[in-house]
Amino acid sequence: MSFDLNLLPDGGLSWLDASGPDSSIVLSTRIRLARNVAGHVFTSRGDRDTLEDVYRMVHEAATDAVLPQAVTYRLDQMRGVDRQVLHERHLVSRELAGLDRQGGARTAAALLTDGAMGIMVNEEDHLRLQGLQSGFQLERLYGRLATLDGALGERIPFAFHSEFGYLTACPTNAGTGLRASVLIHLPGLVLTKEINKVLQGLAQVGLTFRGLYGEGSEVLGNFFQLSNQTTLGKSEAELLDHLGRMVRMVLAHEHQAREVMERSAPAVVADRVWRAYGILRHARTLSFEETMNFLSGVRLGVGLNLISGVSVYTLNRLLVYTQPGHLAHAAGIAVTDPELAVHRATLVRTMLDDDATRPPGATRGAEAP
């Protein structure tokens, strides 16, 4: 199946443009709603005909009026590297992409998206409605997603119980079916060794943290996904308010930690920042883990106004474009090819050089080379 991300505005990466509130620290806000079609067995138990029927229902409803400009990607008809690219852009989950499944994506696994809003079909649940925006904006994003949810609900009968709310494949998603998360950069708390205390506090109030790609992913480069753990027994407004208050608390702690570092060890901080920038500007091979850690250092330097001539937008794009799927797709090689480290270093140098030599105020393009 043809794979063309140019059909999407900014290739589906508008959430990286650093335009939202608090975007110097909060990269993005994501909200997902889990839904299932009444009268159909859950995805894991469905046969080919059932899954194809769910896909047809969702596709017809969405393209009719709900997401009329949506692009459709049938993941079960795509190459593994193309599915990985969609995952690395945060447009689909690892589950939907079938990256851990022998044989790839399940039957009728699909994505319908206009970039900022999307519907994953035949993931763990029949539908995962998703909204993704730059910066910290839970309420605004939920408003858009609720509109999508309501319009779909008028066309598709969702499985719902008067006591338990929306019925989902995993009991922890039952109720509202809502999972909200923010992708946040916390180098100050990590470097001042306050991060464990903060994360333990979040766990005590019902929140959880994960890595850059959510459940099962490793924390790299001081990037954390903070999200709610349960959905049953609380309304959408209550869940979002609670997460919002806790994220604002974490933001305050991060700002305080950065002030402490600047005041108590300015030379050490500056050295860490400039070493990271120097390595990224001149390295000839880079692993993904190295890249993430050095990008974290440079991003901190930009936030502390130690480095100029580097945009947060460029740093955000590098988080995605330096991942294995993107590099392999661009170079036409396997995601396990050792040459990826060379391609990664070349891409980093090119994009940082482009920022450094661009005149102040010049418009930056949306895509990487």
mmCIF file of C-alpha atoms in Angstrom:
data_model
loop_
_atom_site.group_PDB
_atom_site.id
_atom_site.type_symbol
_atom_site.label_atom_id
_atom_site.label_comp_id
_atom_site.label_asym_id
_atom_site.label_seq_id
_atom_site.Cartn_x
_atom_site.Cartn_y
_atom_site.Cartn_z
ATOM 1 C CA MET A 1 0.000 0.000 0.000
ATOM 2 C CA SER A 2 1.270 3.492 -0.852
ATOM 3 C CA PHE A 3 2.614 5.443 2.090
ATOM 4 C CA ASP A 4 2.583 9.227 1.762
ATOM 5 C CA LEU A 5 2.864 11.391 4.873
ATOM 6 C CA ASN A 6 2.850 14.505 2.696
ATOM 7 C CA LEU A 7 -0.925 14.095 2.538
ATOM 8 C CA LEU A 8 -1.027 15.315 6.160
ATOM 9 C CA PRO A 9 -0.410 18.911 7.252
ATOM 10 C CA ASP A 10 3.229 19.075 8.453
ATOM 11 C CA GLY A 11 3.385 15.314 7.958
ATOM 12 C CA GLY A 12 1.312 14.872 11.122
ATOM 13 C CA LEU A 13 3.971 16.620 13.214
ATOM 14 C CA SER A 14 2.261 19.904 14.083
ATOM 15 C CA TRP A 15 2.458 18.831 17.742
ATOM 16 C CA LEU A 16 6.209 19.474 17.529
ATOM 17 C CA ASP A 17 5.992 23.112 16.460
ATOM 18 C CA ALA A 18 6.520 24.522 19.988
ATOM 19 C CA SER A 19 3.524 26.846 19.599
ATOM 20 C CA GLY A 20 1.455 25.746 22.600
ATOM 21 C CA PRO A 21 1.488 26.971 26.210
ATOM 22 C CA ASP A 22 4.632 26.081 28.216
ATOM 23 C CA SER A 23 6.101 24.448 25.105
ATOM 24 C CA SER A 24 9.675 25.084 26.235
ATOM 25 C CA ILE A 25 9.134 22.314 28.809
ATOM 26 C CA VAL A 26 5.925 20.527 27.734
ATOM 27 C CA LEU A 27 6.384 19.156 24.230
ATOM 28 C CA SER A 28 2.833 17.939 23.724
ATOM 29 C CA THR A 29 -0.537 17.064 25.185
ATOM 30 C CA ARG A 30 -2.278 13.877 24.102
ATOM 31 C CA ILE A 31 -5.764 12.579 24.951
ATOM 32 C CA ARG A 32 -7.182 9.223 23.917
ATOM 33 C CA LEU A 33 -10.710 7.873 24.278
ATOM 34 C CA ALA A 34 -11.258 4.099 24.145
ATOM 35 C CA ARG A 35 -14.509 2.964 22.514
ATOM 36 C CA ASN A 36 -15.964 -0.323 21.302
ATOM 37 C CA VAL A 37 -18.816 -1.066 18.918
ATOM 38 C CA ALA A 38 -21.856 -2.560 20.610
ATOM 39 C CA GLY A 39 -22.702 -6.084 19.517
ATOM 40 C CA HIS A 40 -19.152 -6.877 18.382
ATOM 41 C CA VAL A 41 -16.629 -8.937 20.326
ATOM 42 C CA PHE A 42 -13.467 -7.134 21.416
ATOM 43 C CA THR A 43 -10.620 -6.849 18.945
ATOM 44 C CA SER A 44 -8.498 -9.621 20.448
ATOM 45 C CA ARG A 45 -11.394 -12.100 20.018
ATOM 46 C CA GLY A 46 -12.643 -10.860 16.662
ATOM 47 C CA ASP A 47 -12.230 -12.834 13.447
ATOM 48 C CA ARG A 48 -11.326 -11.295 10.089
ATOM 49 C CA ASP A 49 -14.951 -10.558 9.152
ATOM 50 C CA THR A 50 -15.641 -8.850 12.483
ATOM 51 C CA LEU A 51 -12.567 -6.639 12.275
ATOM 52 C CA GLU A 52 -13.273 -5.705 8.656
ATOM 53 C CA ASP A 53 -16.868 -4.863 9.610
ATOM 54 C CA VAL A 54 -15.661 -2.551 12.394
ATOM 55 C CA TYR A 55 -13.271 -0.865 9.972
ATOM 56 C CA ARG A 56 -16.014 -0.301 7.386
ATOM 57 C CA MET A 57 -18.351 1.193 9.989
ATOM 58 C CA VAL A 58 -15.721 3.563 11.339
ATOM 59 C CA HIS A 59 -14.392 4.561 7.932
ATOM 60 C CA GLU A 60 -17.870 5.313 6.599
ATOM 61 C CA ALA A 61 -18.853 7.325 9.684
ATOM 62 C CA ALA A 62 -15.586 9.259 9.872
ATOM 63 C CA THR A 63 -15.211 10.173 6.211
ATOM 64 C CA ASP A 64 -18.911 11.049 5.932
ATOM 65 C CA ALA A 65 -18.845 14.052 8.273
ATOM 66 C CA VAL A 66 -16.701 13.487 11.357
ATOM 67 C CA LEU A 67 -13.223 13.788 9.781
ATOM 68 C CA PRO A 68 -13.981 14.582 6.131
ATOM 69 C CA GLN A 69 -10.361 15.569 5.404
ATOM 70 C CA ALA A 70 -8.901 12.474 7.029
ATOM 71 C CA VAL A 71 -6.231 10.369 5.364
ATOM 72 C CA THR A 72 -6.586 6.613 5.798
ATOM 73 C CA TYR A 73 -3.666 4.264 6.389
ATOM 74 C CA ARG A 74 -4.344 0.527 6.435
ATOM 75 C CA LEU A 75 -1.504 -0.672 8.629
ATOM 76 C CA ASP A 76 -2.160 -4.333 7.826
ATOM 77 C CA GLN A 77 -1.211 -3.526 4.224
ATOM 78 C CA MET A 78 1.961 -1.563 4.986
ATOM 79 C CA ARG A 79 5.619 -2.445 5.340
ATOM 80 C CA GLY A 80 7.017 -2.750 8.841
ATOM 81 C CA VAL A 81 9.302 0.285 8.472
ATOM 82 C CA ASP A 82 6.361 2.441 7.337
ATOM 83 C CA ARG A 83 4.312 1.352 10.337
ATOM 84 C CA GLN A 84 7.271 2.187 12.547
ATOM 85 C CA VAL A 85 7.443 5.693 11.077
ATOM 86 C CA LEU A 86 3.790 6.273 11.983
ATOM 87 C CA HIS A 87 4.529 5.079 15.508
ATOM 88 C CA GLU A 88 7.596 7.285 15.841
ATOM 89 C CA ARG A 89 5.476 10.272 14.844
ATOM 90 C CA HIS A 90 3.084 9.407 17.691
ATOM 91 C CA LEU A 91 0.267 8.912 15.188
ATOM 92 C CA VAL A 92 -0.309 5.263 16.165
ATOM 93 C CA SER A 93 0.447 3.107 19.172
ATOM 94 C CA ARG A 94 2.975 0.305 19.159
ATOM 95 C CA GLU A 95 0.028 -2.088 19.536
ATOM 96 C CA LEU A 96 -1.734 -0.839 16.401
ATOM 97 C CA ALA A 97 1.498 -0.810 14.400
ATOM 98 C CA GLY A 98 2.033 -4.469 15.319
ATOM 99 C CA LEU A 99 5.695 -3.839 16.051
ATOM 100 C CA ASP A 100 5.786 -6.594 18.655
ATOM 101 C CA ARG A 101 3.494 -8.987 16.812
ATOM 102 C CA GLN A 102 4.811 -11.814 14.681
ATOM 103 C CA GLY A 103 3.342 -11.193 11.253
ATOM 104 C CA GLY A 104 2.834 -7.471 11.814
ATOM 105 C CA ALA A 105 -0.383 -5.510 12.302
ATOM 106 C CA ARG A 106 -3.623 -7.400 12.852
ATOM 107 C CA THR A 107 -6.356 -7.594 10.229
ATOM 108 C CA ALA A 108 -8.044 -4.261 9.426
ATOM 109 C CA ALA A 109 -5.729 -2.271 11.701
ATOM 110 C CA ALA A 110 -6.053 1.275 10.421
ATOM 111 C CA LEU A 111 -5.503 4.946 11.124
ATOM 112 C CA LEU A 112 -7.786 7.760 10.006
ATOM 113 C CA THR A 113 -6.228 11.129 10.718
ATOM 114 C CA ASP A 114 -6.061 14.757 9.669
ATOM 115 C CA GLY A 115 -2.842 15.194 11.627
ATOM 116 C CA ALA A 116 -4.004 16.667 14.924
ATOM 117 C CA MET A 117 -7.025 14.395 15.376
ATOM 118 C CA GLY A 118 -7.206 10.730 14.563
ATOM 119 C CA ILE A 119 -8.955 7.409 15.024
ATOM 120 C CA MET A 120 -7.029 4.184 15.507
ATOM 121 C CA VAL A 121 -9.178 1.255 14.379
ATOM 122 C CA ASN A 122 -8.847 -2.285 15.750
ATOM 123 C CA GLU A 123 -6.220 -1.526 18.358
ATOM 124 C CA GLU A 124 -6.779 -3.104 21.801
ATOM 125 C CA ASP A 125 -10.259 -1.580 21.506
ATOM 126 C CA HIS A 126 -12.236 -1.141 18.304
ATOM 127 C CA LEU A 127 -11.600 2.589 18.351
ATOM 128 C CA ARG A 128 -9.023 4.794 20.011
ATOM 129 C CA LEU A 129 -9.892 8.418 19.352
ATOM 130 C CA GLN A 130 -6.786 10.550 19.693
ATOM 131 C CA GLY A 131 -5.945 14.237 19.853
ATOM 132 C CA LEU A 132 -2.377 15.552 19.926
ATOM 133 C CA GLN A 133 -1.306 19.192 20.223
ATOM 134 C CA SER A 134 1.764 21.250 21.034
ATOM 135 C CA GLY A 135 2.362 22.396 24.591
ATOM 136 C CA PHE A 136 0.186 22.084 27.693
ATOM 137 C CA GLN A 137 -3.496 22.442 26.760
ATOM 138 C CA LEU A 138 -5.665 19.705 28.208
ATOM 139 C CA GLU A 139 -9.003 21.536 28.187
ATOM 140 C CA ARG A 140 -8.773 22.844 24.644
ATOM 141 C CA LEU A 141 -7.699 19.486 23.264
ATOM 142 C CA TYR A 142 -10.436 17.605 25.107
ATOM 143 C CA GLY A 143 -13.026 20.009 23.701
ATOM 144 C CA ARG A 144 -11.989 19.066 20.179
ATOM 145 C CA LEU A 145 -11.878 15.359 20.980
ATOM 146 C CA ALA A 146 -15.275 15.427 22.685
ATOM 147 C CA THR A 147 -16.766 16.919 19.524
ATOM 148 C CA LEU A 148 -15.279 14.066 17.499
ATOM 149 C CA ASP A 149 -16.515 11.512 20.037
ATOM 150 C CA GLY A 150 -20.048 12.924 19.992
ATOM 151 C CA ALA A 151 -20.245 12.974 16.214
ATOM 152 C CA LEU A 152 -19.052 9.363 15.950
ATOM 153 C CA GLY A 153 -21.404 8.286 18.735
ATOM 154 C CA GLU A 154 -24.353 9.527 16.680
ATOM 155 C CA ARG A 155 -23.352 7.188 13.862
ATOM 156 C CA ILE A 156 -21.872 4.182 15.692
ATOM 157 C CA PRO A 157 -23.472 2.429 18.710
ATOM 158 C CA PHE A 158 -20.779 2.368 21.391
ATOM 159 C CA ALA A 159 -20.711 -0.382 24.024
ATOM 160 C CA PHE A 160 -21.906 1.326 27.211
ATOM 161 C CA HIS A 161 -23.122 0.171 30.646
ATOM 162 C CA SER A 162 -25.240 2.341 32.922
ATOM 163 C CA GLU A 163 -23.047 1.512 35.930
ATOM 164 C CA PHE A 164 -19.596 0.937 34.415
ATOM 165 C CA GLY A 165 -19.651 3.476 31.607
ATOM 166 C CA TYR A 166 -17.888 2.733 28.330
ATOM 167 C CA LEU A 167 -16.878 -0.920 28.153
ATOM 168 C CA THR A 168 -13.278 -1.595 27.177
ATOM 169 C CA ALA A 169 -11.014 -4.572 26.591
ATOM 170 C CA CYS A 170 -8.895 -3.646 29.616
ATOM 171 C CA PRO A 171 -10.868 -2.961 32.840
ATOM 172 C CA THR A 172 -8.556 -0.076 33.768
ATOM 173 C CA ASN A 173 -9.879 1.875 30.767
ATOM 174 C CA ALA A 174 -13.563 1.344 31.570
ATOM 175 C CA GLY A 175 -15.687 4.269 32.624
ATOM 176 C CA THR A 176 -14.759 7.357 30.640
ATOM 177 C CA GLY A 177 -12.219 5.483 28.539
ATOM 178 C CA LEU A 178 -10.032 8.573 28.842
ATOM 179 C CA ARG A 179 -6.246 8.563 28.952
ATOM 180 C CA ALA A 180 -4.607 11.962 29.017
ATOM 181 C CA SER A 181 -0.882 12.557 29.052
ATOM 182 C CA VAL A 182 1.705 15.278 28.691
ATOM 183 C CA LEU A 183 5.182 14.757 27.266
ATOM 184 C CA ILE A 184 7.431 16.840 29.487
ATOM 185 C CA HIS A 185 11.172 17.577 29.659
ATOM 186 C CA LEU A 186 12.535 17.534 33.229
ATOM 187 C CA PRO A 187 16.343 17.862 33.177
ATOM 188 C CA GLY A 188 16.373 20.222 36.158
ATOM 189 C CA LEU A 189 14.695 17.703 38.435
ATOM 190 C CA VAL A 190 16.933 14.894 37.149
ATOM 191 C CA LEU A 191 20.176 16.823 37.591
ATOM 192 C CA THR A 192 19.243 18.064 41.076
ATOM 193 C CA LYS A 193 18.236 14.483 41.989
ATOM 194 C CA GLU A 194 14.704 15.538 42.907
ATOM 195 C CA ILE A 195 12.994 13.524 40.184
ATOM 196 C CA ASN A 196 12.361 10.355 42.204
ATOM 197 C CA LYS A 197 10.628 12.283 44.970
ATOM 198 C CA VAL A 198 8.407 14.043 42.450
ATOM 199 C CA LEU A 199 7.534 10.837 40.583
ATOM 200 C CA GLN A 200 6.761 9.011 43.832
ATOM 201 C CA GLY A 201 4.440 11.852 44.784
ATOM 202 C CA LEU A 202 2.618 11.547 41.474
ATOM 203 C CA ALA A 203 2.145 7.798 41.968
ATOM 204 C CA GLN A 204 0.575 8.437 45.360
ATOM 205 C CA VAL A 205 -2.102 10.630 43.781
ATOM 206 C CA GLY A 206 -3.024 8.226 40.983
ATOM 207 C CA LEU A 207 -0.746 9.321 38.152
ATOM 208 C CA THR A 208 1.926 7.353 36.338
ATOM 209 C CA PHE A 209 4.959 8.096 34.209
ATOM 210 C CA ARG A 210 6.429 6.423 31.146
ATOM 211 C CA GLY A 211 9.016 7.097 28.480
ATOM 212 C CA LEU A 212 8.788 8.993 25.211
ATOM 213 C CA TYR A 213 6.507 6.388 23.627
ATOM 214 C CA GLY A 214 4.261 5.562 26.556
ATOM 215 C CA GLU A 215 3.685 2.172 28.092
ATOM 216 C CA GLY A 216 6.700 -0.100 27.935
ATOM 217 C CA SER A 217 9.085 2.560 26.643
ATOM 218 C CA GLU A 218 12.265 3.575 28.407
ATOM 219 C CA VAL A 219 12.819 7.067 29.777
ATOM 220 C CA LEU A 220 15.561 8.693 27.682
ATOM 221 C CA GLY A 221 16.817 12.252 27.507
ATOM 222 C CA ASN A 222 14.872 13.275 30.618
ATOM 223 C CA PHE A 223 11.578 13.111 28.684
ATOM 224 C CA PHE A 224 8.636 11.749 30.663
ATOM 225 C CA GLN A 225 5.016 11.037 29.804
ATOM 226 C CA LEU A 226 2.791 11.849 32.775
ATOM 227 C CA SER A 227 -0.750 10.455 32.650
ATOM 228 C CA ASN A 228 -3.761 9.256 34.625
ATOM 229 C CA GLN A 229 -3.807 5.584 35.670
ATOM 230 C CA THR A 230 -7.531 4.873 35.982
ATOM 231 C CA THR A 231 -10.704 6.156 34.333
ATOM 232 C CA LEU A 232 -13.523 4.505 36.312
ATOM 233 C CA GLY A 233 -15.452 6.428 38.949
ATOM 234 C CA LYS A 234 -14.525 9.941 37.847
ATOM 235 C CA SER A 235 -15.797 12.242 35.134
ATOM 236 C CA GLU A 236 -13.707 13.483 32.255
ATOM 237 C CA ALA A 237 -13.579 16.950 33.819
ATOM 238 C CA GLU A 238 -12.343 15.546 37.130
ATOM 239 C CA LEU A 239 -9.627 13.461 35.483
ATOM 240 C CA LEU A 240 -8.368 16.368 33.398
ATOM 241 C CA ASP A 241 -8.480 18.801 36.306
ATOM 242 C CA HIS A 242 -6.480 16.445 38.500
ATOM 243 C CA LEU A 243 -3.841 15.815 35.844
ATOM 244 C CA GLY A 244 -3.674 19.503 35.038
ATOM 245 C CA ARG A 245 -3.068 20.500 38.651
ATOM 246 C CA MET A 246 -0.339 17.907 39.062
ATOM 247 C CA VAL A 247 1.412 18.909 35.835
ATOM 248 C CA ARG A 248 1.397 22.556 36.915
ATOM 249 C CA MET A 249 2.996 21.454 40.177
ATOM 250 C CA VAL A 250 5.701 19.539 38.295
ATOM 251 C CA LEU A 251 6.318 22.554 36.064
ATOM 252 C CA ALA A 252 6.828 24.726 39.143
ATOM 253 C CA HIS A 253 9.306 22.206 40.586
ATOM 254 C CA GLU A 254 11.207 22.058 37.291
ATOM 255 C CA HIS A 255 11.488 25.849 37.083
ATOM 256 C CA GLN A 256 12.698 25.934 40.679
ATOM 257 C CA ALA A 257 15.291 23.214 40.013
ATOM 258 C CA ARG A 258 16.656 25.136 37.021
ATOM 259 C CA GLU A 259 16.952 28.282 39.140
ATOM 260 C CA VAL A 260 18.868 26.332 41.788
ATOM 261 C CA MET A 261 21.286 24.977 39.167
ATOM 262 C CA GLU A 262 21.885 28.396 37.637
ATOM 263 C CA ARG A 263 22.533 29.900 41.049
ATOM 264 C CA SER A 264 24.638 27.169 42.643
ATOM 265 C CA ALA A 265 26.615 25.698 39.715
ATOM 266 C CA PRO A 266 26.441 27.934 36.635
ATOM 267 C CA ALA A 267 29.791 26.781 35.223
ATOM 268 C CA VAL A 268 28.883 23.091 35.564
ATOM 269 C CA VAL A 269 25.529 23.630 33.841
ATOM 270 C CA ALA A 270 27.077 25.670 31.035
ATOM 271 C CA ASP A 271 29.785 23.048 30.503
ATOM 272 C CA ARG A 272 27.199 20.249 30.274
ATOM 273 C CA VAL A 273 25.126 22.241 27.796
ATOM 274 C CA TRP A 274 28.002 23.260 25.517
ATOM 275 C CA ARG A 275 29.588 19.797 25.568
ATOM 276 C CA ALA A 276 26.277 18.344 24.393
ATOM 277 C CA TYR A 277 25.964 20.962 21.653
ATOM 278 C CA GLY A 278 29.560 20.472 20.531
ATOM 279 C CA ILE A 279 29.205 16.714 20.234
ATOM 280 C CA LEU A 280 25.963 16.993 18.245
ATOM 281 C CA ARG A 281 27.520 19.563 15.895
ATOM 282 C CA HIS A 282 30.627 17.478 15.179
ATOM 283 C CA ALA A 283 29.988 13.766 15.889
ATOM 284 C CA ARG A 284 30.254 11.341 12.966
ATOM 285 C CA THR A 285 28.307 8.492 14.588
ATOM 286 C CA LEU A 286 25.554 8.713 17.180
ATOM 287 C CA SER A 287 23.408 6.097 18.878
ATOM 288 C CA PHE A 288 19.783 6.997 19.540
ATOM 289 C CA GLU A 289 20.370 6.995 23.305
ATOM 290 C CA GLU A 290 23.325 9.374 22.946
ATOM 291 C CA THR A 291 21.319 11.638 20.701
ATOM 292 C CA MET A 292 18.427 11.840 23.140
ATOM 293 C CA ASN A 293 20.700 12.684 26.049
ATOM 294 C CA PHE A 294 22.639 15.343 24.143
ATOM 295 C CA LEU A 295 19.435 16.869 22.744
ATOM 296 C CA SER A 296 18.208 17.088 26.326
ATOM 297 C CA GLY A 297 21.310 19.059 27.278
ATOM 298 C CA VAL A 298 20.965 21.454 24.346
ATOM 299 C CA ARG A 299 17.251 21.896 25.011
ATOM 300 C CA LEU A 300 18.082 22.827 28.607
ATOM 301 C CA GLY A 301 20.642 25.326 27.327
ATOM 302 C CA VAL A 302 18.062 26.944 25.048
ATOM 303 C CA GLY A 303 15.601 27.135 27.943
ATOM 304 C CA LEU A 304 18.215 28.837 30.136
ATOM 305 C CA ASN A 305 19.193 31.226 27.314
ATOM 306 C CA LEU A 306 22.728 29.825 27.246
ATOM 307 C CA ILE A 307 22.503 28.917 23.561
ATOM 308 C CA SER A 308 21.080 31.052 20.767
ATOM 309 C CA GLY A 309 20.559 30.193 17.135
ATOM 310 C CA VAL A 310 18.875 26.858 17.920
ATOM 311 C CA SER A 311 15.092 26.580 17.766
ATOM 312 C CA VAL A 312 13.057 24.373 20.072
ATOM 313 C CA TYR A 313 11.185 23.281 16.955
ATOM 314 C CA THR A 314 14.370 21.890 15.418
ATOM 315 C CA LEU A 315 15.241 20.060 18.640
ATOM 316 C CA ASN A 316 11.719 18.628 18.768
ATOM 317 C CA ARG A 317 11.921 17.373 15.186
ATOM 318 C CA LEU A 318 15.267 15.741 15.868
ATOM 319 C CA LEU A 319 13.632 13.665 18.603
ATOM 320 C CA VAL A 320 11.533 12.052 15.874
ATOM 321 C CA TYR A 321 13.704 12.150 12.753
ATOM 322 C CA THR A 322 16.702 10.501 14.457
ATOM 323 C CA GLN A 323 14.754 7.389 15.403
ATOM 324 C CA PRO A 324 15.482 4.103 13.627
ATOM 325 C CA GLY A 325 12.342 3.909 11.511
ATOM 326 C CA HIS A 326 12.747 7.398 10.078
ATOM 327 C CA LEU A 327 16.431 6.946 9.319
ATOM 328 C CA ALA A 328 15.886 3.524 7.761
ATOM 329 C CA HIS A 329 12.960 4.775 5.683
ATOM 330 C CA ALA A 330 14.955 7.769 4.383
ATOM 331 C CA ALA A 331 18.096 5.759 3.627
ATOM 332 C CA GLY A 332 16.377 2.671 2.268
ATOM 333 C CA ILE A 333 18.139 0.350 4.726
ATOM 334 C CA ALA A 334 17.080 -1.942 7.565
ATOM 335 C CA VAL A 335 16.278 -0.534 11.010
ATOM 336 C CA THR A 336 19.026 -2.768 12.391
ATOM 337 C CA ASP A 337 21.714 -1.571 9.951
ATOM 338 C CA PRO A 338 24.821 -0.298 11.824
ATOM 339 C CA GLU A 339 25.044 2.541 9.293
ATOM 340 C CA LEU A 340 22.057 4.173 11.001
ATOM 341 C CA ALA A 341 24.479 5.715 13.504
ATOM 342 C CA VAL A 342 26.294 7.489 10.655
ATOM 343 C CA HIS A 343 23.049 8.671 9.048
ATOM 344 C CA ARG A 344 21.837 9.920 12.436
ATOM 345 C CA ALA A 345 24.947 11.995 13.060
ATOM 346 C CA THR A 346 24.805 13.446 9.548
ATOM 347 C CA LEU A 347 21.162 14.445 9.950
ATOM 348 C CA VAL A 348 21.810 16.068 13.332
ATOM 349 C CA ARG A 349 24.741 18.088 11.983
ATOM 350 C CA THR A 350 22.741 19.188 8.939
ATOM 351 C CA MET A 351 19.715 20.371 10.905
ATOM 352 C CA LEU A 352 21.757 22.156 13.591
ATOM 353 C CA ASP A 353 23.982 23.782 10.969
ATOM 354 C CA ASP A 354 20.861 24.948 9.159
ATOM 355 C CA ASP A 355 19.602 26.603 12.352
ATOM 356 C CA ALA A 356 22.978 28.149 13.143
ATOM 357 C CA THR A 357 23.405 29.720 9.707
ATOM 358 C CA ARG A 358 19.828 30.889 9.156
ATOM 359 C CA PRO A 359 19.352 34.667 9.498
ATOM 360 C CA PRO A 360 17.366 35.737 12.606
ATOM 361 C CA GLY A 361 13.645 35.794 11.935
ATOM 362 C CA ALA A 362 13.847 33.614 8.821
ATOM 363 C CA THR A 363 11.044 31.113 8.388
ATOM 364 C CA ARG A 364 11.891 27.507 9.238
ATOM 365 C CA GLY A 365 10.568 24.689 7.137
ATOM 366 C CA ALA A 366 8.292 22.031 8.560
ATOM 367 C CA GLU A 367 10.167 19.022 7.282
ATOM 368 C CA ALA A 368 13.611 17.612 7.802
ATOM 369 C CA PRO A 369 15.990 17.081 4.896
#
